[in-house]
Coordinates of C-alpha atoms (C1' of nucleotides) in Angstrom, one line a residue:
Chain A
M144 CA 14.0 3.4 -33.7
Q145 CA 16.8 1.2 -34.3
K146 CA 19.3 2.6 -31.5
Y147 CA 16.4 2.4 -28.9
L148 CA 16.3 -1.2 -29.3
T149 CA 18.6 -2.6 -26.5
T150 CA 16.6 -0.4 -23.9
L151 CA 13.7 -1.8 -25.2
Q152 CA 14.8 -5.2 -25.2
N153 CA 16.0 -5.0 -21.4
S154 CA 12.6 -3.5 -20.6
P155 CA 10.3 -6.1 -18.6
L156 CA 7.6 -5.3 -21.2
F157 CA 9.5 -7.1 -23.9
T158 CA 11.5 -10.0 -21.8
G159 CA 11.0 -13.2 -23.8
I160 CA 10.7 -11.8 -27.2
A161 CA 13.6 -11.9 -29.3
I162 CA 15.4 -9.0 -31.1
D163 CA 14.3 -9.9 -34.3
D164 CA 10.8 -10.4 -33.1
L165 CA 10.9 -6.9 -31.4
I166 CA 11.8 -5.1 -34.7
K167 CA 8.7 -7.1 -36.2
I168 CA 6.6 -6.2 -33.4
S169 CA 7.6 -2.6 -33.2
N170 CA 5.8 -1.7 -36.6
C171 CA 2.4 -2.6 -35.1
L172 CA 2.4 -0.9 -31.8
L173 CA 2.4 2.6 -33.0
M174 CA 5.5 3.6 -31.1
N175 CA 6.4 7.2 -30.9
V176 CA 9.4 8.9 -29.4
K177 CA 9.4 12.1 -27.8
T178 CA 11.7 14.6 -26.1
Y179 CA 11.3 16.4 -23.0
A180 CA 13.4 19.3 -21.9
K181 CA 14.0 19.7 -18.2
N182 CA 11.0 20.5 -15.7
D183 CA 8.5 19.8 -19.0
Y184 CA 5.2 18.1 -18.0
I185 CA 4.9 14.7 -19.7
L186 CA 1.4 14.4 -18.2
T187 CA -0.7 16.9 -15.9
A188 CA -3.0 15.6 -13.4
S189 CA -6.1 16.1 -15.1
D190 CA -5.1 14.5 -18.5
K191 CA -5.8 11.2 -19.5
L192 CA -3.2 8.7 -20.4
H193 CA -3.5 6.8 -23.9
N194 CA -0.2 5.5 -23.9
L195 CA 2.5 3.4 -22.2
G196 CA 5.6 5.2 -21.6
I197 CA 9.1 3.8 -21.3
V198 CA 12.0 5.9 -20.7
L199 CA 14.6 5.8 -23.0
S200 CA 17.3 8.3 -21.5
G201 CA 17.3 10.8 -18.9
R202 CA 15.1 11.0 -15.7
I203 CA 11.4 11.5 -15.0
N204 CA 9.6 12.1 -11.6
I205 CA 6.1 10.9 -10.9
I206 CA 5.0 13.5 -8.6
Q207 CA 1.7 14.2 -6.8
E208 CA 0.1 17.2 -5.8
D209 CA -2.3 17.4 -3.3
Y210 CA -5.6 19.6 -2.3
W211 CA -3.5 22.4 -1.1
G212 CA -0.8 22.1 -3.7
N213 CA 1.7 20.5 -1.9
R214 CA 4.2 18.6 -4.1
S215 CA 6.0 14.9 -3.3
I216 CA 8.0 12.7 -5.5
L217 CA 6.5 9.3 -5.4
T218 CA 9.2 7.8 -7.9
T219 CA 11.7 8.5 -10.1
L220 CA 12.3 6.6 -13.2
T221 CA 15.1 6.4 -15.5
A222 CA 16.2 4.3 -18.7
G223 CA 14.5 0.9 -19.0
D224 CA 11.7 2.2 -16.7
L225 CA 7.9 1.5 -17.7
F226 CA 5.1 4.1 -16.6
G227 CA 1.5 4.3 -17.2
E228 CA 0.5 0.8 -16.5
N229 CA -1.8 2.0 -13.7
F230 CA -3.4 5.0 -15.3
I231 CA -3.9 3.4 -18.5
C232 CA -7.9 2.6 -18.8
N233 CA -8.9 4.4 -15.7
E234 CA -10.7 7.5 -15.7
P235 CA -8.8 10.6 -15.4
H236 CA -7.3 10.4 -12.0
D237 CA -6.3 14.0 -10.7
L238 CA -3.7 12.5 -8.6
F239 CA -0.5 12.2 -10.2
S240 CA 1.7 14.3 -12.7
I241 CA 4.8 13.4 -14.4
I242 CA 7.7 15.6 -15.0
A243 CA 10.7 15.3 -16.8
S244 CA 13.6 16.3 -14.2
E245 CA 16.2 16.0 -16.8
Q246 CA 16.2 16.3 -20.6
S247 CA 14.8 12.9 -21.5
E248 CA 13.5 10.9 -24.4
I249 CA 10.2 8.6 -23.9
I250 CA 8.8 6.2 -26.1
F251 CA 5.0 6.1 -26.1
I252 CA 3.5 2.8 -27.1
N253 CA -0.4 3.0 -28.0
Y254 CA -2.0 0.9 -25.4
Q255 CA -5.1 -0.2 -27.7
K256 CA -2.3 -1.7 -29.8
I257 CA -1.0 -3.6 -27.0
T258 CA -4.2 -5.4 -26.1
S259 CA -5.7 -6.0 -29.4
P260 CA -4.7 -8.9 -31.4
C261 CA -3.2 -7.5 -34.9
S262 CA -2.5 -9.5 -38.2
C263 CA 1.5 -9.3 -38.4
A264 CA 2.7 -10.6 -35.3
C265 CA 0.1 -12.5 -32.9
D266 CA 2.6 -14.6 -31.2
F267 CA 4.6 -12.1 -29.9
H268 CA 1.6 -10.0 -29.1
T269 CA 0.3 -12.8 -26.7
K270 CA 3.7 -12.6 -24.7
L271 CA 3.6 -9.1 -24.6
I272 CA 0.1 -9.1 -23.0
Q273 CA 1.1 -11.8 -20.6
N274 CA 3.9 -9.4 -19.6
M275 CA 2.1 -6.9 -19.4
L276 CA -0.2 -8.5 -16.7
Q277 CA 2.9 -9.9 -15.2
I278 CA 4.3 -6.7 -14.4
I279 CA 1.0 -5.0 -12.9
A280 CA 0.2 -8.1 -11.0
Q281 CA 4.0 -8.3 -9.4
K282 CA 3.5 -4.6 -8.5
N283 CA 0.2 -5.4 -7.0
L284 CA 2.0 -8.1 -4.8
L285 CA 4.7 -5.6 -3.8
L286 CA 2.0 -2.9 -2.6
T287 CA -0.1 -5.3 -0.8
T288 CA 2.8 -6.5 1.4
K289 CA 3.9 -3.4 1.7
I290 CA 0.4 -2.0 3.0
E291 CA 0.5 -5.2 5.2
H292 CA 3.7 -3.7 7.0
L293 CA 2.5 -0.4 7.0
S294 CA -0.8 -0.9 8.7
K295 CA 1.0 -2.3 11.8
K296 CA 0.8 0.2 14.5
T297 CA 4.2 -0.1 16.5
T298 CA 7.4 0.2 15.0
R299 CA 8.3 -3.6 16.5
E300 CA 5.2 -5.1 14.5
K301 CA 6.1 -3.1 11.4
I302 CA 9.8 -4.5 11.6
L303 CA 8.6 -8.1 12.3
S304 CA 6.1 -8.0 9.6
Y305 CA 8.7 -7.2 7.1
L306 CA 11.3 -9.5 8.6
S307 CA 8.6 -12.2 8.4
S308 CA 7.7 -11.8 4.7
E309 CA 11.5 -11.7 3.9
A310 CA 11.9 -14.9 5.9
L311 CA 9.0 -16.5 4.0
K312 CA 10.6 -15.3 0.6
H313 CA 13.9 -16.6 1.3
R314 CA 12.5 -19.8 2.8
S315 CA 15.2 -19.1 5.6
N316 CA 15.2 -18.0 9.0
N317 CA 18.5 -16.1 7.8
F318 CA 18.6 -13.7 5.1
L319 CA 20.1 -10.3 3.6
I320 CA 17.8 -7.4 3.3
P321 CA 18.1 -4.7 0.3
F322 CA 18.1 -1.7 2.4
N323 CA 20.5 -0.2 4.8
R324 CA 18.8 1.4 8.0
Q325 CA 17.8 4.6 6.6
E326 CA 16.3 3.0 3.5
L327 CA 14.5 0.3 5.6
A328 CA 13.1 3.2 7.9
D329 CA 12.0 5.0 4.8
F330 CA 10.2 1.9 3.5
L331 CA 8.4 1.2 6.8
S332 CA 7.6 4.9 7.2
V333 CA 9.5 5.1 10.8
E334 CA 12.2 7.1 12.0
R335 CA 15.8 5.4 11.5
S336 CA 17.4 6.0 15.2
A337 CA 13.9 5.1 16.8
M338 CA 14.1 2.0 14.4
S339 CA 17.4 1.3 15.2
A340 CA 16.9 1.4 19.1
E341 CA 13.8 -0.8 18.6
L342 CA 15.9 -3.3 16.5
S343 CA 18.4 -3.5 19.5
R344 CA 15.7 -4.0 21.9
M345 CA 14.2 -6.7 19.8
Q346 CA 17.6 -8.4 19.9
K347 CA 17.7 -8.2 23.7
D348 CA 14.4 -9.7 23.8
N349 CA 15.9 -12.7 21.8
L350 CA 13.3 -12.2 18.8
I351 CA 16.2 -11.8 16.1
R352 CA 19.8 -11.5 15.8
Y353 CA 21.3 -9.3 13.1
H354 CA 24.5 -7.8 11.8
R355 CA 24.3 -4.9 9.4
N356 CA 21.9 -6.3 6.8
N357 CA 22.0 -9.8 7.7
F358 CA 19.1 -10.7 9.8
T359 CA 18.1 -14.0 11.4
L360 CA 14.8 -14.7 13.1
L361 CA 14.9 -16.6 16.3
Chain B
M1 CA -23.2 -23.8 -16.2
Q2 CA -26.4 -21.8 -17.1
K3 CA -27.4 -21.2 -13.8
Y4 CA -24.2 -19.2 -13.0
L5 CA -24.2 -16.9 -16.2
T6 CA -26.0 -14.0 -14.1
T7 CA -23.2 -14.1 -11.2
L8 CA -20.5 -14.1 -14.1
Q9 CA -21.9 -11.4 -16.2
N10 CA -22.0 -9.1 -13.2
S11 CA -18.3 -9.7 -12.5
P12 CA -16.0 -7.0 -13.5
L13 CA -14.2 -9.5 -15.4
F14 CA -16.9 -9.8 -17.9
T15 CA -18.4 -6.3 -18.1
G16 CA -19.2 -5.1 -21.4
I17 CA -19.7 -8.8 -22.6
A18 CA -23.3 -9.5 -23.9
I19 CA -24.7 -12.8 -22.3
D20 CA -24.8 -14.5 -25.8
D21 CA -21.3 -13.7 -25.8
L22 CA -20.4 -15.0 -22.6
I23 CA -22.1 -18.4 -23.4
K24 CA -19.9 -18.7 -26.6
I25 CA -16.7 -17.6 -24.7
S26 CA -17.3 -19.9 -22.0
N27 CA -16.7 -22.7 -24.1
C28 CA -13.3 -21.6 -24.7
L29 CA -12.2 -20.6 -21.2
L30 CA -11.9 -24.1 -19.6
M31 CA -14.0 -23.3 -16.8
N32 CA -14.1 -25.4 -14.1
V33 CA -16.8 -25.3 -10.9
K34 CA -15.6 -26.9 -7.7
T35 CA -17.2 -27.1 -4.2
Y36 CA -15.6 -26.3 -0.8
A37 CA -16.7 -27.4 2.5
K38 CA -16.5 -24.9 5.3
N39 CA -12.4 -24.5 6.4
D40 CA -11.3 -26.3 3.1
Y41 CA -8.1 -25.0 1.6
I42 CA -8.7 -23.7 -1.9
L43 CA -5.3 -22.6 -1.9
T44 CA -2.1 -23.2 0.2
A45 CA 0.5 -20.7 0.5
S46 CA 2.8 -23.1 -1.0
D47 CA 0.8 -23.7 -4.2
K48 CA 1.2 -22.0 -7.2
L49 CA -2.2 -20.6 -8.9
H50 CA -2.8 -21.5 -12.2
N51 CA -6.4 -20.4 -12.6
L52 CA -8.5 -17.0 -12.0
G53 CA -11.3 -18.0 -9.5
I54 CA -14.6 -16.3 -8.9
V55 CA -16.9 -16.9 -6.2
L56 CA -20.5 -18.0 -7.4
S57 CA -21.9 -18.7 -3.6
G58 CA -20.6 -18.7 -0.1
R59 CA -17.7 -16.8 1.2
I60 CA -14.2 -17.3 1.2
N61 CA -11.2 -15.7 3.0
I62 CA -7.6 -14.8 1.7
I63 CA -5.4 -15.2 4.7
Q64 CA -2.1 -14.3 5.3
E65 CA 0.1 -16.4 8.0
D66 CA 3.4 -15.1 9.2
Y67 CA 6.7 -16.8 9.6
W68 CA 5.6 -17.7 13.4
G69 CA 2.2 -18.9 12.3
N70 CA 0.2 -16.2 13.3
R71 CA -2.7 -15.7 11.0
S72 CA -4.8 -12.6 9.7
I73 CA -7.6 -12.1 7.4
L74 CA -6.9 -9.8 4.4
T75 CA -10.1 -10.0 2.6
T76 CA -13.0 -11.7 2.7
L77 CA -15.0 -12.6 -0.9
T78 CA -18.5 -13.2 -1.7
A79 CA -20.6 -13.9 -4.8
G80 CA -19.3 -12.2 -7.8
D81 CA -15.8 -11.6 -6.2
L82 CA -12.9 -12.3 -8.3
F83 CA -9.2 -13.4 -6.9
G84 CA -6.1 -14.6 -8.4
E85 CA -5.2 -11.8 -10.7
N86 CA -2.2 -11.0 -8.5
F87 CA -0.8 -14.6 -7.7
I88 CA -1.0 -15.6 -11.3
C89 CA 2.0 -15.4 -13.3
N90 CA 3.9 -14.8 -10.3
E91 CA 6.6 -17.1 -8.6
P92 CA 5.1 -19.2 -5.6
H93 CA 4.6 -16.8 -3.2
D94 CA 4.2 -18.4 0.1
L95 CA 2.2 -15.5 1.5
F96 CA -1.2 -16.0 1.2
S97 CA -3.7 -18.9 1.4
I98 CA -7.3 -19.2 0.7
I99 CA -9.7 -20.8 2.9
A100 CA -13.6 -21.3 2.5
S101 CA -15.3 -19.9 5.6
E102 CA -18.8 -21.5 4.6
Q103 CA -19.6 -24.1 1.8
S104 CA -18.8 -22.2 -1.2
E105 CA -18.7 -22.7 -5.0
I106 CA -16.0 -21.5 -7.1
I107 CA -15.6 -21.4 -10.8
F108 CA -12.0 -21.3 -12.0
I109 CA -11.0 -19.9 -15.3
N110 CA -7.7 -21.0 -17.0
Y111 CA -5.2 -18.3 -17.1
Q112 CA -3.6 -19.3 -20.2
K113 CA -6.9 -19.3 -22.0
I114 CA -7.4 -15.8 -20.9
T115 CA -4.7 -14.3 -22.3
S116 CA -4.2 -16.3 -25.4
P117 CA -6.3 -15.4 -28.4
C118 CA -8.4 -18.4 -29.5
S119 CA -10.2 -19.4 -32.8
C120 CA -13.8 -18.8 -31.8
A121 CA -14.2 -15.7 -30.1
C122 CA -11.5 -13.3 -30.5
D123 CA -13.7 -10.3 -30.3
F124 CA -14.6 -10.8 -26.8
H125 CA -11.2 -12.1 -25.9
T126 CA -9.8 -9.0 -26.5
K127 CA -12.5 -6.9 -24.5
L128 CA -11.6 -9.7 -21.7
I129 CA -8.1 -9.1 -21.8
Q130 CA -8.6 -5.2 -21.3
N131 CA -11.1 -6.1 -18.5
M132 CA -8.4 -8.0 -16.5
L133 CA -5.8 -5.4 -17.2
Q134 CA -8.3 -2.4 -15.9
I135 CA -9.4 -4.4 -13.0
I136 CA -5.7 -5.0 -11.9
A137 CA -4.7 -1.6 -12.7
Q138 CA -7.6 -0.2 -10.9
K139 CA -6.6 -2.0 -7.7
N140 CA -2.9 -0.9 -8.1
L141 CA -4.2 2.9 -7.9
L142 CA -6.4 2.3 -5.0
L143 CA -3.2 0.5 -3.2
T144 CA -1.2 3.3 -4.2
T145 CA -2.9 6.0 -2.9
K146 CA -3.7 4.1 0.2
I147 CA -0.1 3.5 0.8
E148 CA 0.6 7.4 0.5
H149 CA -1.8 7.7 3.4
L150 CA -0.4 5.0 5.5
S151 CA 3.4 6.3 4.8
K152 CA 2.3 9.8 6.6
K153 CA 3.8 9.6 10.3
T154 CA 1.0 11.5 12.2
T155 CA -2.3 11.0 12.4
R156 CA -3.4 14.5 11.4
E157 CA -1.0 13.9 8.2
K158 CA -2.8 10.5 7.4
I159 CA -6.2 12.0 7.6
L160 CA -5.1 15.2 5.6
S161 CA -3.7 12.8 2.9
Y162 CA -6.9 10.8 2.7
L163 CA -9.1 13.9 2.8
S164 CA -7.2 15.6 0.1
S165 CA -7.2 12.7 -2.3
E166 CA -11.2 12.4 -1.9
A167 CA -11.5 16.2 -2.4
L168 CA -9.5 15.7 -5.8
K169 CA -11.5 12.8 -6.7
H170 CA -14.8 14.5 -6.0
R171 CA -13.3 17.7 -7.6
S172 CA -14.8 19.6 -4.7
N173 CA -13.7 20.7 -1.4
N174 CA -17.0 19.3 0.2
F175 CA -17.8 15.6 -0.1
L176 CA -19.0 12.7 1.8
I177 CA -16.8 9.7 2.6
P178 CA -17.7 6.1 2.3
F179 CA -16.8 5.2 6.0
N180 CA -17.8 5.6 9.1
R181 CA -15.3 6.8 12.1
Q182 CA -14.3 3.2 12.9
E183 CA -14.2 2.1 9.3
L184 CA -11.8 5.2 8.4
A185 CA -9.6 4.6 11.4
D186 CA -9.2 1.0 10.3
F187 CA -8.6 2.1 6.8
L188 CA -5.8 4.5 8.2
S189 CA -4.5 2.2 10.6
V190 CA -5.1 4.5 13.7
E191 CA -6.9 4.1 16.8
R192 CA -10.7 5.2 16.6
S193 CA -10.8 7.6 19.4
A194 CA -7.5 9.1 18.9
M195 CA -8.5 10.0 15.5
S196 CA -11.7 11.6 16.6
A197 CA -9.9 13.8 18.8
E198 CA -7.5 14.5 16.1
L199 CA -10.5 15.6 13.8
S200 CA -11.7 18.1 16.4
R201 CA -8.5 19.5 16.8
M202 CA -8.1 19.8 13.1
Q203 CA -11.5 21.7 13.2
K204 CA -10.6 23.7 15.9
D205 CA -7.5 24.9 13.8
N206 CA -9.9 25.8 10.6
L207 CA -8.4 23.2 8.6
I208 CA -11.5 21.1 8.0
R209 CA -15.3 21.3 8.8
Y210 CA -17.1 18.1 9.1
H211 CA -20.5 16.5 10.4
R212 CA -20.7 12.9 10.7
N213 CA -19.4 11.8 7.1
N214 CA -20.1 15.2 5.6
F215 CA -16.4 16.5 5.1
T216 CA -15.3 20.1 4.0
L217 CA -11.3 21.3 3.5
L218 CA -10.8 24.9 4.0
Chain C
dA213 C1' 48.1 3.8 8.0
dT214 C1' 45.5 7.8 8.3
dA215 C1' 41.7 10.8 7.2
dT216 C1' 37.3 11.4 5.7
dA217 C1' 32.9 10.0 4.9
dT218 C1' 28.9 7.0 5.9
dA219 C1' 26.3 4.1 8.4
dC220 C1' 24.8 2.5 12.9
dG221 C1' 23.5 2.6 17.7
dT222 C1' 22.5 4.9 22.2
dT223 C1' 20.4 8.4 25.1
dG224 C1' 17.5 12.1 27.1
dT225 C1' 13.5 15.0 25.9
dT226 C1' 9.6 16.1 23.6
dT227 C1' 5.4 15.1 21.1
dT228 C1' 2.3 11.9 19.7
dT229 C1' -0.7 8.0 20.1
dC230 C1' -2.9 4.4 22.4
dC231 C1' -6.1 2.9 25.4
dA232 C1' -10.0 2.3 28.6
dA233 C1' -13.7 4.8 30.4
dC234 C1' -17.3 7.4 30.1
dA235 C1' -20.3 11.3 27.9
dA236 C1' -22.8 13.3 24.5
dA237 C1' -25.5 12.7 20.0
dG238 C1' -28.2 10.5 16.1
dG239 C1' -31.3 6.8 14.6
dA240 C1' -35.0 3.3 14.5
dG241 C1' -38.7 1.1 16.6
dT242 C1' -42.8 1.5 19.6
Chain D
dA65 C1' -41.9 11.0 23.7
dC66 C1' -39.3 7.5 25.5
dT67 C1' -36.1 3.5 25.4
dC68 C1' -32.5 1.2 22.9
dC69 C1' -28.5 1.0 20.4
dT70 C1' -25.2 2.6 17.7
dT71 C1' -21.9 6.0 16.6
dT72 C1' -19.3 9.7 17.6
dG73 C1' -16.7 13.1 20.9
dT74 C1' -13.7 13.7 25.3
dT75 C1' -10.4 13.3 28.5
dG76 C1' -6.5 11.8 31.3
dG77 C1' -2.9 8.6 32.1
dA78 C1' 0.3 5.1 30.2
dA79 C1' 3.2 3.7 26.3
dA80 C1' 5.7 4.7 22.0
dA81 C1' 7.4 6.9 18.5
dA82 C1' 9.9 11.2 17.0
dC83 C1' 13.5 14.1 17.6
dA84 C1' 18.0 15.8 18.0
dA85 C1' 22.6 15.4 19.5
dC86 C1' 26.2 12.7 20.0
dG87 C1' 29.2 8.5 20.1
dT88 C1' 31.0 4.4 17.6
dA89 C1' 31.7 1.3 13.9
dT90 C1' 32.8 0.2 9.0
dA91 C1' 34.0 1.5 4.4
dT92 C1' 36.9 4.1 0.9
dA93 C1' 40.2 6.6 -0.9
dT94 C1' 44.8 8.4 -0.8

DNA sequence: ATATATACGTTGTTTTTCCAACAAAGGAGT
DNA sequence: ACTCCTTTGTTGGAAAAACAACGTATATAT
């Protein structure tokens, strides 16, 4: 357990919890490390997940299989990343599976133990619960704004929706975006070259100025 | 307070908590009822929200104002509905405002009090925290699957993505959808008539069968 | 400085969606 | 059955996006 502490400490679930307290708390949480070989299933779509997982090493993919069996990778997680926040305490979903894409170690934390107070470490427990809520709430916010962008019908509107939210976030009409063109196109679910073309048209129309990933709204 | 108990009891935040316990718990939660007139701001974009809100009566809109000041209504909430789960414990967002669209009563519940255990009612408190997590996690799941649909480029792919997830959810290739055509089109962010046309083409291509809101995947 | 790879922009063609207008089908009430 | 109203389906032209192919800029390494 000792050797995983640094990874755990850097996980958002344990932010604000001192390393000494982490050691104490780890005894109450029914933690449990498992090792998976490449291509092992960590969770199949019909399983119900009772634990929160944190990747200690390796790489795992959250995948979706549709009605016809077509697979697509939703996200790929590496050391320190958390999973299961959404599946937990929900009915069996039948939507996602989790597979190790290389040999991986996962630490599982009993969900019940996180949400119910215990005798030994109640102070940290409160912090833990708040961290947990914050993580999900933050993700929720990200998903909501992304949906806002994706709901726009034209590429131009999608771009403007995204740039607008970035400008509000930075409290400035000039800001850097964390994507290159291909990544931005993927994020907005449009075609890269078409998006590039639209960007130049928007510049011509005096809506925006940009160079590389530095953007200015006019 | 008494007269609001039924509304509160029906709120997902308090499911599984008996009415007697609800009365006890309500004393610990620093609840606070406020009345708003039509068009009053309940939250402006730059405010930080410290409380969870439940609508007791009336109707409120969660709105978004973009960089240029264009407003759009994201959701509209009525009696029993909860808001603030996502804003709470996040940095000021500058993205959403909340406005009463008619005279409304809102009960605010101190967020700190929800997440920290208290002396008087710890059993219900645990249930409360679990309800809170479940609500957000469930919403998260909904948002994630919606993003999956919206990320598809063509209308046909969006429809199939949606129908596939419904089929998996119902564990059957035949199911009823909870939308009429206009609602489905809005949900998938496509144009109704174009979607109707695409549906008939899909039927002609032997991908699906449908009548009204009864669908079968082939 | 040169070579090489990667990111970005441009253009023309094909495909898809939007839009508007209308036609057909289904439901509710008399 | 008939009317009225709502929902769903159809069609053709206009607009937009996807796609492919290529040209240009920028970064990196040797």
